[in-house]
Amino acid sequence: MTIPQELIDDFGRRVNYVRISVTDRCDFRCVYCMSEEMTFLPRDQVLTLEELALVARAFTELGVEKIRLTGGEPLVRRNINHLIEDIGALPRLKDFAMTTNGSNLVKQARRLREAGLKRLNISLDSLDPDRFRRLTRTGDLHKVLAGIQAAKEAGFERTKLNAVILKGRNDDEVIDLVDYARREGLDISFIEEMPLGDVSDHSREETYCSSDEVQALIESRHELFPTTETTLGPSRYFRMSDSESRIGFISPHSHNFCASCNRVRVTVEGRLLLCLGNEHSVDLREVLRRHPGDIEPLKASIVAAMSLKPERHHFTTDGEVQVVRFMNMTGG
Ligand code: SAM
Ligand code: SF4
C-alpha cells in the first residue's frame, strides 16, 4: 500500500493537528477533571518517550503541522525535555505547543523554550488563592502566577490562558481574568465544562455556564469584535479595540465545532482517539510494541484509523456522563 501524504477522514476533513498526552499524572486534582482519589496507570502501560517521539514523527510525515503536548500535567513527566527536543526538530512541524497548569514553569520555562517548544497554554481558573486551592484541590496560585511570568521571561509568545468557568464557582471572576490577561499581554480562552469522567465534586448540570453567558459578562465591560483568526484549535476568537489580547471561546456544547474538526488525540496509553466525545479509537501501543522502532506500520495504522472518525460528538448538558474517560486520560 502506498501511504498518503495527508490524513483525510470520510467527511473530507483534513487532520493536521494532534494532541498527545504524555502522562496521566498531575500535581493538581481540579474538581472538573479528576476525583480526589485517583489511581494512575502502571508505567509499562504508558508510552515511553521514544515511542511518543516516533508517534509524533509519524504524524508529521502524514501532514500534521501542529502538535500539542498535554496530560495530566506534562511537566511532571520525567525527562520531558528529551521528547521536546525530538519533536522540536521535526522539519514539517509549524506549531509546537503545550498545555500546562503552570505550577512547574518557574523551574522549567527556560529549558522548554531552549528545547524547541514554541507556545504555552496555561490553565488559570481563579485569581483568588483560596478559591484557586478549592478548584484545584492542591494548587498554589502564587506558583502559577510566577510561572506565567517565567514563561514571558523565557520568550514564549502569544501565551494563552485557559479558564473553565463553572456557575456559582468562578463565573464572578470572568472580568477579572480578562483584565489580568490584558495587563499581562496574554490571550485567554474560556472553556465550557465537558462531561468527561464521573466527578464527585459537583453536578455538571448545575455548574454549566455557556460561552454565550461568559461573552455577555465580558461585553458588559469590553466591546468584543469577532475575528476569523485561528490557532488551528477549537477556539473562536474575539478582539478588543484597546488591547492586543484575544478572547477565545471553546464551546463544545453551545457552538458545536465538529464540522471543522481537524484534530485527533493520542492518550497516554497510545490509544488514538478520533473524537473527544466518542469512544472510537485505535491501539497504537500494540502496533508500536509489535514493530519496535518501525515507523511504517504505525503510519499505516494511523491512515486506516481515519475512517473511524465520527461526524460529530454527542455531549449534552443534562448531567449524564457521556464518556467514561477522565480528561487527564484523554489529554485535554
Ligand atoms: N494539566 C494541564 C492543564 O491543566 O492545563 C493539561 C491537561 S488539562 C486536562 C487541559 C485543559 O483541559 C485544562 O485547561 C483544563 O482546565 C481543561 N479541562 C479539564 N477537564 C475538563 C472538563 N471536564 N471540561 C472542560 N475542560 C476541562
Ligand atoms: Fe491536572 Fe490539568 Fe486535570 Fe487540573 S485540569 S487536574 S491541572 S490535568
Coordinates of N, CA and C and ligand atoms in Angstrom, one line a residue, residues 26 28-30 32-34 71-73 101 328, ligand 2:
C26 N -0.7 14.1 37.7 CA -0.8 15.5 37.9 C -0.5 15.9 39.3
F28 N -2.1 18.5 40.5 CA -3.3 19.1 40.9 C -4.4 18.0 40.9
R29 N -5.6 18.4 41.4 CA -6.8 17.5 41.3 C -8.0 18.3 41.0
C30 N -7.9 19.1 39.9 CA -9.0 20.0 39.6 C -10.4 19.3 39.6
Y32 N -13.2 19.6 38.2 CA -13.9 19.2 36.9 C -13.1 18.1 36.1
C33 N -11.9 17.8 36.6 CA -11.1 16.9 35.7 C -10.8 15.6 36.4
M34 N -10.6 15.6 37.7 CA -10.3 14.4 38.4 C -11.1 14.2 39.7
G71 N -1.8 16.4 29.1 CA -1.9 15.3 30.0 C -3.2 15.2 30.7
G72 N -3.2 14.9 31.9 CA -2.3 15.0 33.0 C -1.5 16.3 32.9
E73 N -0.5 16.4 33.8 CA 0.4 17.6 33.7 C 1.7 17.2 33.0
N101 N -0.5 23.3 33.7 CA -1.1 24.0 34.8 C -0.2 25.1 35.4
N328 N -7.9 13.8 32.2 CA -6.4 13.6 32.3 C -6.0 12.3 31.6
Ligands
SF4_2 FE1 -4.3 18.3 36.4 FE2 -4.8 19.8 34.3 FE3 -6.6 18.0 35.2 FE4 -6.2 20.1 36.6 S1 -7.0 20.1 34.5 S2 -6.2 18.0 37.4 S3 -4.0 20.5 36.3 S4 -4.6 17.5 34.4

